[in-house]
XYZ file of C-alpha atoms in Angstrom:
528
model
C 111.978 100.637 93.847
C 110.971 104.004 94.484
C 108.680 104.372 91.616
C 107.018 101.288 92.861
C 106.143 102.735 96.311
C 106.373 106.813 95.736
C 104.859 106.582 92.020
C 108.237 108.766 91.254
C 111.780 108.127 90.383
C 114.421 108.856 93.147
C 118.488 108.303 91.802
C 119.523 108.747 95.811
C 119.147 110.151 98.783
C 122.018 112.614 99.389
C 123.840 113.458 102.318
C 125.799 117.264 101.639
C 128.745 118.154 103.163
C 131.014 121.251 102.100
C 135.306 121.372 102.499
C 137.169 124.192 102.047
C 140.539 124.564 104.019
C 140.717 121.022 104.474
C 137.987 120.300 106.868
C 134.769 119.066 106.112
C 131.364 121.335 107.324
C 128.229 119.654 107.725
C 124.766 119.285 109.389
C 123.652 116.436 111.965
C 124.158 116.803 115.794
C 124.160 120.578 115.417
C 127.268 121.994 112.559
C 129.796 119.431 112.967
C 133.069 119.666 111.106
C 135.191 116.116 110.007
C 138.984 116.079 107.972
C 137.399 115.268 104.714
C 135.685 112.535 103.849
C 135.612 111.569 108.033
C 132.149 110.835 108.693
C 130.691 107.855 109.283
C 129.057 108.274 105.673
C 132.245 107.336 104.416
C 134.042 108.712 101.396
C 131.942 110.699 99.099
C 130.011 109.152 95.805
C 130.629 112.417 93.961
C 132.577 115.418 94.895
C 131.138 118.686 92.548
C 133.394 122.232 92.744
C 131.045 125.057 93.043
C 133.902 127.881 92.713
C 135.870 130.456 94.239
C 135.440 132.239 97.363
C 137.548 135.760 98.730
C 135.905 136.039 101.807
C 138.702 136.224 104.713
C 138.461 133.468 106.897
C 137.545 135.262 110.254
C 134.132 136.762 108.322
C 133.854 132.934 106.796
C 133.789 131.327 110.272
C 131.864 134.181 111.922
C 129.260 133.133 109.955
C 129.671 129.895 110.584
C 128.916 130.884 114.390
C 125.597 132.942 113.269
C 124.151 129.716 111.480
C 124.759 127.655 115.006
C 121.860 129.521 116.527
C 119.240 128.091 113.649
C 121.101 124.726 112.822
C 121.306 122.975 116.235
C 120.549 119.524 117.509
C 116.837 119.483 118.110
C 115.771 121.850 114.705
C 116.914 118.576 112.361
C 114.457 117.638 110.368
C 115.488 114.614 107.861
C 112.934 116.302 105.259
C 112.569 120.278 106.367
C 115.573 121.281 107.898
C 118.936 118.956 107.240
C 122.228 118.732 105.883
C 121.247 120.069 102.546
C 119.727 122.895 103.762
C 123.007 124.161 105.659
C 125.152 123.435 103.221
C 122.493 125.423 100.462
C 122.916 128.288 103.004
C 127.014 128.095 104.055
C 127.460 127.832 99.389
C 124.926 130.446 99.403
C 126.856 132.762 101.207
C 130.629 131.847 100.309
C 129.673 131.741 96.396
C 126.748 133.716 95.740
C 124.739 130.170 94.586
C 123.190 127.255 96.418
C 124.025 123.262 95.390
C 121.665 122.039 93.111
C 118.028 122.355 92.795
C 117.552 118.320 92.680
C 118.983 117.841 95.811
C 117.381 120.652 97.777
C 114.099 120.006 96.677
C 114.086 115.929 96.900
C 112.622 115.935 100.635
C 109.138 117.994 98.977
C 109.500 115.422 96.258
C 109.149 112.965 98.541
C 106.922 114.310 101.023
C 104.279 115.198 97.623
C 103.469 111.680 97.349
C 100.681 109.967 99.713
C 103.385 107.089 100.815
C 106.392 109.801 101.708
C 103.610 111.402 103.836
C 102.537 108.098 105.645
C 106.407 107.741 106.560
C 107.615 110.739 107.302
C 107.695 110.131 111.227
C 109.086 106.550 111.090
C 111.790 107.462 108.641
C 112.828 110.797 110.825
C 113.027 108.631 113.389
C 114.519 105.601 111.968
C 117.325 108.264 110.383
C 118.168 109.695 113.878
C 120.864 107.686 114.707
C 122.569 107.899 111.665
C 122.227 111.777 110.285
C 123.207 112.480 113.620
C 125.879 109.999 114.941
C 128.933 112.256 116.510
C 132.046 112.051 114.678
C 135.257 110.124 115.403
C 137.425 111.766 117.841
C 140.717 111.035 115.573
C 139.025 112.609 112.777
C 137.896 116.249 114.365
C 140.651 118.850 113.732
C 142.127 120.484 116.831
C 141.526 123.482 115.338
C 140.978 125.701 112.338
C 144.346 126.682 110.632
C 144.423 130.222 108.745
C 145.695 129.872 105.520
C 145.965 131.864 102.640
C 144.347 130.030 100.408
C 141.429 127.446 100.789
C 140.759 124.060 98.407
C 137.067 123.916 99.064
C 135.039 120.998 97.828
C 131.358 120.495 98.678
C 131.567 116.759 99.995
C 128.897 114.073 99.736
C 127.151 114.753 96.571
C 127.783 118.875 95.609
C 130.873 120.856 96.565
C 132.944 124.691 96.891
C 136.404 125.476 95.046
C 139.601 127.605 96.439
C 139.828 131.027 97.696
C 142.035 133.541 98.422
C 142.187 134.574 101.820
C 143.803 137.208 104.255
C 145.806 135.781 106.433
C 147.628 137.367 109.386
C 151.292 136.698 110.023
C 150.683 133.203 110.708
C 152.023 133.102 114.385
C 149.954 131.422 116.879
C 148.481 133.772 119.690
C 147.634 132.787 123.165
C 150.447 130.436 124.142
C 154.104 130.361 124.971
C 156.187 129.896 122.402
C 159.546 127.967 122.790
C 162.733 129.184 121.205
C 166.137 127.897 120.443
C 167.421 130.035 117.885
C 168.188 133.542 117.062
C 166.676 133.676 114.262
C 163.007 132.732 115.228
C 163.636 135.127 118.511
C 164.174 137.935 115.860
C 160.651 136.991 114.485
C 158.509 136.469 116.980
C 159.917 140.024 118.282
C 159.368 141.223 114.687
C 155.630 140.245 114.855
C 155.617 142.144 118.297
C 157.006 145.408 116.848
C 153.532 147.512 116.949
C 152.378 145.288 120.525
C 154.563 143.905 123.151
C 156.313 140.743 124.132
C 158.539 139.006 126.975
C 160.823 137.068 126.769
C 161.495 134.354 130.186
C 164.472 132.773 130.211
C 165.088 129.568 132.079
C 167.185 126.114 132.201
C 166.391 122.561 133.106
C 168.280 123.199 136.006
C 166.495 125.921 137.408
C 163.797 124.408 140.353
C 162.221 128.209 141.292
C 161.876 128.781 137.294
C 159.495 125.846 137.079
C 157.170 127.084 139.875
C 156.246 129.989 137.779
C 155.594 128.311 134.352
C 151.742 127.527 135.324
C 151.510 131.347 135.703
C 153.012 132.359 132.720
C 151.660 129.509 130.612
C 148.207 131.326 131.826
C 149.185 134.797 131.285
C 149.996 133.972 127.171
C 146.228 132.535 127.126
C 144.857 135.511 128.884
C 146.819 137.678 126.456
C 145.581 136.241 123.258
C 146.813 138.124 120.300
C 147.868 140.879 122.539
C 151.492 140.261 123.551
C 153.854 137.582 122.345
C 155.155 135.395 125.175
C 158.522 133.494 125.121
C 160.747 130.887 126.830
C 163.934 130.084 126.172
C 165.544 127.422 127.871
C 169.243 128.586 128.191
C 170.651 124.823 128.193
C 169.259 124.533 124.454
C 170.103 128.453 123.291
C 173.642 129.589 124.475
C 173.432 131.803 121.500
C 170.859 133.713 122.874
C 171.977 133.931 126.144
C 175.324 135.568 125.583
C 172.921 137.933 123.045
C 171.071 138.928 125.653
C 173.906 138.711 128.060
C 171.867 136.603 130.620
C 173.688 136.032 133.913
C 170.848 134.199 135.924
C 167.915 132.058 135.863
C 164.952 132.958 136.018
C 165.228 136.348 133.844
C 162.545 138.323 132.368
C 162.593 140.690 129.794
C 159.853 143.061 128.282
C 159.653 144.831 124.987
C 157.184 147.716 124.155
C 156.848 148.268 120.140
C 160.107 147.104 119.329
C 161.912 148.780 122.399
C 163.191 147.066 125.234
C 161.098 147.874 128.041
C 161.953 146.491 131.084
C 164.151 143.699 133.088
C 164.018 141.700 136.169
C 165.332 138.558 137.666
C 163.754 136.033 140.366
C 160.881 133.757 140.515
C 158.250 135.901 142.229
C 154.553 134.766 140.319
C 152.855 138.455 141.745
C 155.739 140.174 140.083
C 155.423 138.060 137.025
C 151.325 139.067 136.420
C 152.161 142.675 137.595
C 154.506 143.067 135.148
C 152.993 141.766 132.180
C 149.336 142.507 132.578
C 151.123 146.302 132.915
C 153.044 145.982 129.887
C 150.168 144.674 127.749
C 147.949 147.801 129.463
C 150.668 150.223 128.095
C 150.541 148.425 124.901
C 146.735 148.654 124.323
C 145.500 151.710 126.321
C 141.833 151.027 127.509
C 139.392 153.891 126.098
C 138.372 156.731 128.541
C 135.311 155.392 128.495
C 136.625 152.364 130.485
C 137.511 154.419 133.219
C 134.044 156.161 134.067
C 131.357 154.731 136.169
C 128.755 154.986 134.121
C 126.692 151.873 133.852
C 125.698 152.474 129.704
C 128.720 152.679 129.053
C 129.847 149.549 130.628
C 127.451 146.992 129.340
C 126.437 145.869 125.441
C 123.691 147.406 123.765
C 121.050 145.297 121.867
C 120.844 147.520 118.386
C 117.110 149.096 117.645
C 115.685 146.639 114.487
C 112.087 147.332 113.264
C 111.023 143.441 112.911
C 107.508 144.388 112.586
C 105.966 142.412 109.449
C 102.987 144.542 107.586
C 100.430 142.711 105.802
C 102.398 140.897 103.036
C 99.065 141.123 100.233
C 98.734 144.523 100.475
C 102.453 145.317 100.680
C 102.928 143.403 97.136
C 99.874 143.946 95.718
C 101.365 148.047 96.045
C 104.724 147.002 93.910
C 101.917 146.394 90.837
C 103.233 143.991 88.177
C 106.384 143.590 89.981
C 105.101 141.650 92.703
C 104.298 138.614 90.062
C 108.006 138.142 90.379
C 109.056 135.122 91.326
C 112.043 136.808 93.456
C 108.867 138.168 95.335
C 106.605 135.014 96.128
C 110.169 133.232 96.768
C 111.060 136.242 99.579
C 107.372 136.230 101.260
C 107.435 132.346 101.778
C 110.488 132.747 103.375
C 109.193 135.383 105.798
C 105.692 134.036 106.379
C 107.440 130.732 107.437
C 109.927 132.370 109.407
C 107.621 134.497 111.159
C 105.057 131.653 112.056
C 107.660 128.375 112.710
C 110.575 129.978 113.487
C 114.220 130.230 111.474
C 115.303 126.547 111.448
C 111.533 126.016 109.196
C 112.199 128.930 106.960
C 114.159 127.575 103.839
C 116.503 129.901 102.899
C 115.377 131.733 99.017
C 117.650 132.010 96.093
C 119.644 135.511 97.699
C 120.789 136.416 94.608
C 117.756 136.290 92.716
C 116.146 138.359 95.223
C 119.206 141.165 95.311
C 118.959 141.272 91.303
C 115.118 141.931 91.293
C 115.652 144.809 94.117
C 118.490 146.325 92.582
C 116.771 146.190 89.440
C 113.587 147.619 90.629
C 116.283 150.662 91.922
C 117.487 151.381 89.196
C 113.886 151.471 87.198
C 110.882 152.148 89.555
C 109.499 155.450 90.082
C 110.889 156.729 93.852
C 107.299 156.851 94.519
C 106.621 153.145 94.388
C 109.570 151.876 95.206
C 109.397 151.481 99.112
C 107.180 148.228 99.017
C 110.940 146.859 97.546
C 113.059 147.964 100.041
C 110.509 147.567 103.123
C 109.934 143.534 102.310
C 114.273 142.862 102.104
C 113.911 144.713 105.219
C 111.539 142.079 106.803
C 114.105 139.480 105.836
C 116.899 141.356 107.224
C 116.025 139.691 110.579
C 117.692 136.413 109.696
C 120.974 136.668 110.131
C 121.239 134.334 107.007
C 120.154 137.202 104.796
C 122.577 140.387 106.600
C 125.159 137.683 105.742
C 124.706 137.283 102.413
C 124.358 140.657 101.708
C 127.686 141.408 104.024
C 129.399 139.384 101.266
C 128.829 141.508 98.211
C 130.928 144.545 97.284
C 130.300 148.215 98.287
C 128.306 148.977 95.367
C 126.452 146.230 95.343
C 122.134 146.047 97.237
C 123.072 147.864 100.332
C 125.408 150.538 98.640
C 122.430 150.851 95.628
C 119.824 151.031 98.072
C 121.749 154.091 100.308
C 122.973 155.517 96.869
C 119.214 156.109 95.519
C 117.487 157.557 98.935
C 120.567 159.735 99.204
C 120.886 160.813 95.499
C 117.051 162.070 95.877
C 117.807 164.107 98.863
C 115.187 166.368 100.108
C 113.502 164.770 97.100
C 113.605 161.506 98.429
C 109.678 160.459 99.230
C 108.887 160.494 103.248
C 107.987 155.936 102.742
C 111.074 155.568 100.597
C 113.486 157.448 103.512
C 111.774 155.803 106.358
C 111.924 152.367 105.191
C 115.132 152.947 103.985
C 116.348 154.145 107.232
C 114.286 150.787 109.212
C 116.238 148.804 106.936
C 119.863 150.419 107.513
C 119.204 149.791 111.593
C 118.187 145.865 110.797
C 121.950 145.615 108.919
C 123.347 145.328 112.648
C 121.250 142.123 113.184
C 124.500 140.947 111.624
C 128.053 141.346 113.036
C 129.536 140.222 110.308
C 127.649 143.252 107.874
C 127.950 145.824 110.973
C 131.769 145.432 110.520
C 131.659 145.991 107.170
C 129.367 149.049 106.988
C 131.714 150.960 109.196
C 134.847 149.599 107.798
C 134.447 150.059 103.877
C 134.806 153.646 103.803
C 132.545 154.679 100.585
C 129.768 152.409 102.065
C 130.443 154.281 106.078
C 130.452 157.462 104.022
C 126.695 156.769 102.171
C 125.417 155.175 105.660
C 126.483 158.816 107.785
C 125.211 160.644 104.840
C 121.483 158.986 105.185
C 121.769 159.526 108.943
C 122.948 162.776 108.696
C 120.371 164.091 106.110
C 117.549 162.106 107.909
C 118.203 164.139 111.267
C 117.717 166.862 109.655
C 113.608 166.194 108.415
C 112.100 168.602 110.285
C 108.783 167.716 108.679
C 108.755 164.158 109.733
C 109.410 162.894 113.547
C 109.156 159.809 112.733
C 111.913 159.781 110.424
C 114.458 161.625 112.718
C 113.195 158.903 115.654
C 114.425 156.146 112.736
C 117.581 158.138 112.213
C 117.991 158.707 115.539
C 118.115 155.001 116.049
C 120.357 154.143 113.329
C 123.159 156.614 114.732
C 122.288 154.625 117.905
C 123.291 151.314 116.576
C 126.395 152.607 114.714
C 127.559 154.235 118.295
C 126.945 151.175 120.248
C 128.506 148.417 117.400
C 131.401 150.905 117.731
C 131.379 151.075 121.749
C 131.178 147.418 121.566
C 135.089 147.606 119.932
C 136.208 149.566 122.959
C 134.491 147.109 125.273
C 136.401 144.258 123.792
C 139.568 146.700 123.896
C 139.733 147.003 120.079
C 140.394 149.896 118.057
C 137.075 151.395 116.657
C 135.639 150.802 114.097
C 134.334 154.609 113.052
C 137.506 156.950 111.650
C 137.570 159.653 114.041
C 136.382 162.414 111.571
C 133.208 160.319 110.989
C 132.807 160.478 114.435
C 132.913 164.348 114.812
C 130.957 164.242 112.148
C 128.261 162.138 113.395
C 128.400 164.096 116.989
C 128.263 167.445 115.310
C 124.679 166.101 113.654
C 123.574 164.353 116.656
C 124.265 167.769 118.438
C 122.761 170.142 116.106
C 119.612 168.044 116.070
C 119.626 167.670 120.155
C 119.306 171.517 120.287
C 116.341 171.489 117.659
C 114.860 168.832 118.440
C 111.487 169.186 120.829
C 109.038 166.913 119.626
C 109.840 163.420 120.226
C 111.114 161.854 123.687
C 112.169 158.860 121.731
C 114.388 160.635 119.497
C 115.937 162.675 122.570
C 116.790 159.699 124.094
C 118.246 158.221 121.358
C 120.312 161.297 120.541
C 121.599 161.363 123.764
C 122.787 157.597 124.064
C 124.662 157.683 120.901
C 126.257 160.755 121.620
C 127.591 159.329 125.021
C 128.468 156.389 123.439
C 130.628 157.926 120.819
C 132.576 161.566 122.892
């Protein structure tokens, strides 16, 4: 039939889902997530394994957050922006490869031929209610389990295989838990060893116990993964009770890494919060920071990114025969689109075709020529999409090549090459996810401080020390950020110092550029 009325043959239009972990991730009323194979599609007509993925499971579903800001109710399109493309983008990122090409590229198939043109708005229309009907209340998981290991099928018509994952000790955070025996006392206080925990013990019988349990229900939830918070109901546990040598009802106890830290009896809810908010203060210190009142460092800071687009022609037509590249005309679509409809229109590019061609154009273009390279990824570096593909590789991988060659060259290095370089290295933190992981992986923290470093120190070039000056800015505020949220930081303390002592000895050179003052000054208060 569609031969007769497109003049082309068409086996199916597919619907694309992708499982790993047992649920089901997909594209329709915004990303919607199903126990496999619940969606009112129905069971799947093909299920394909794409492969294996290591990424740990907090990274995995942090991106998973990113991708809600482009795929959200009102950006589906049935033919330019729909389930295909999200789950093109969520394989893209958790295997290095998108489903396949025939699928993708149906809706242009379609919309090539005079007919698919003439229907595109009924059909969108007509499709509404059915690409994005909500899903069946019995068949949404409660919640995303962390497990160490992932069966990951892309549902629907294409699919993604098992992968390792690092899981933590597998104890829920952020409610009570009830105990009975010894033995899973002993583990939940094991788990607590390096934090805190409390321990409330109560009976059936016990009227004033029950007015508190609201309370303490509410200070487990506040707590989160900070403090373990226990109940154990005396009636059930008399093993526990003569452990503990418990005498009345209700009784509190508090233990501070492994030691017991406190004790007190009675049913008194101010007490209660005192107590334990206190204990899980002592536990996690705040950072001095916290305690000044100083308005920057009490807020968020948006990080400096140089989104500015250059004339695409001339930037290509500088790379010579390498801009005939496919990877190339594949990368400027993308950002053209992007730039003049907005994320949710720009398809995302094959991401690994694109990282070959610039790492290969590293590791054989003149330094000379080779900023046009590095200064159109840095364009695309915008979309989140892009930072979180690249947040997936390995250390050595673009970003680490990229930092590798501009640092190998040193006072070498050509003035376009360093500052594009550096532009690109502050448009990184347009990603949490890649942010993390340039100050966690400690060879690719130690090539990032050693391009900010050397860059402070152009004398020759303001505008390079204002870029620098702006990257050190973004890597002290995604690290303030941590102490905001009462995390440890992310920056090793002699990175820090050694950070500070460049920020400092630049500070006291440094009297050409206000905007590179200011900068200096900012990261070095976010970081003392």
């Amino acid at each position: 039939m569609s031969l007769s009325f497109l003049g082309t043959h068409i086996d199916a239009v597919y619907h694309t889902a992708l499982v790993f972990g047992g649920i089901e991730y997909f594209f329709g009323a915004g990303i919607q997530q199903t126990y496999p194979g619940g969606t009112h599609h129905g069971r799947p007509m093909e299920i394909t394994p794409l492969g294996r993925t290591d990424l740990p499971l907090d990274i995995i579903l942090e991106y998973l957050d990113s991708l809600k800001e482009i795929y959200t109710v009102e950006t589906y399109d049935l033919f330019t922006h729909n389930c295909n493309n999200f789950t093109n983008d969520f394989a893209m990122f958790l295997l290095g490869r998108g489903i396949p090409d025939h699928i993708t590229s149906l809706p242009q198939t379609v919309l090539n031929t005079p007919f698919g043109q003439m229907l595109k708005p009924q059909l969108d229309s007509a499709m509404r209610g059915i690409t994005q009907a909500p899903v069946a209340p019995a068949a949404i998981p409660s919640q995303h389990q962390p497990t160490s290991t992932f069966n990951g099928v892309v549902n629907g018509h294409s699919s993604a295989q098992s992968g390792q994952v690092n899981g933590a000790s597998g104890i829920p955070t952020g409610q009570v838990h009830q105990v009975t025996t010894v033995k899973k006392l002993d583990t939940l206080l094991t788990s607590a060893r390096n934090s805190c925990a409390v321990i409330f013990f109560t009976s059936a019988t016990c009227p004033p116990c029950k007015l508190v349990y609201p309370a303490y229900d509410e200070l487990a939830a506040e707590a989160g993964n900070k403090a373990i918070l226990i109940k154990v109901d005396l009636g059930e546990a008399y093993e526990i009770g003569s452990k503990y040598q418990v005498r009345a009802t209700p009784t509190f106890m508090s233990f501070l890494r492994g030691e017991k830290e406190n004790e007190w009896v009675g049913a008194s809810e101010g007490q209660l919060r005192g107590n334990v908010r206190m204990l899980i203060q002592m536990a996690h210190p705040p950072h001095p920071h916290n305690n000044l009142r100083l308005h920057i460092l009490q807020r968020r800071h948006k990080s400096v990114t140089y989104s500015k687009i250059p004339p695409l022609e001339k930037l290509i037509a500088k790379m010579g025969p390498r801009g005939s590249d496919p990877a190339v005309s594949a990368l400027k679509d993308f950002i053209c689109t992007r730039e003049a409809s907005g994320a949710s229109d720009a398809a995302l590019p094959s991401l690994p075709t694109i990282t070959a061609f610039i790492v290969q154009s590293i590791e054989t273009t003149p330094p000379d020529s080779l900023f046009p390279d590095i200064d159109i990824l840095r364009c695309a570096l915008v979309d989140q999409r892009v930072s979180g593909y690249l947040a997936s590789e390995h250390s050595d991988s673009t970003v680490g090549k990229i930092f590798t060659k501009t640092n190998m060259l040193s006072e070498e290095c050509p003035y376009s090459l360093r500052i594009v370089t550096l532009q690109l290295a502050c448009n990184l933190f347009t990603s949490p996810i890649l942010a993390t992981q340039l100050l966690q992986d400690g060879e690719l923290c130690t090539k990032l401080l050693q391009l900010v470093t050397s860059s402070l120190l152009d004398t020759a070039h303001p505008p390079v020390r204002v870029a620098a000056a702006s990257l050190a800015f973004n890597i002290a505020a995604f690290n303030h950020l941590r102490r905001l949220e009462e995390k440890e930081d992310l920056l090793r303390e002699s990175a820090q110092v050694e950070l500070i002592a460049s920020l400092l000895e630049t500070l006291t050179n440094e009297n050409e550029s206000k905007d590179c003052v200011r900068g200096l000054l900012t990261a070095i208060g976010l970081l003392v």
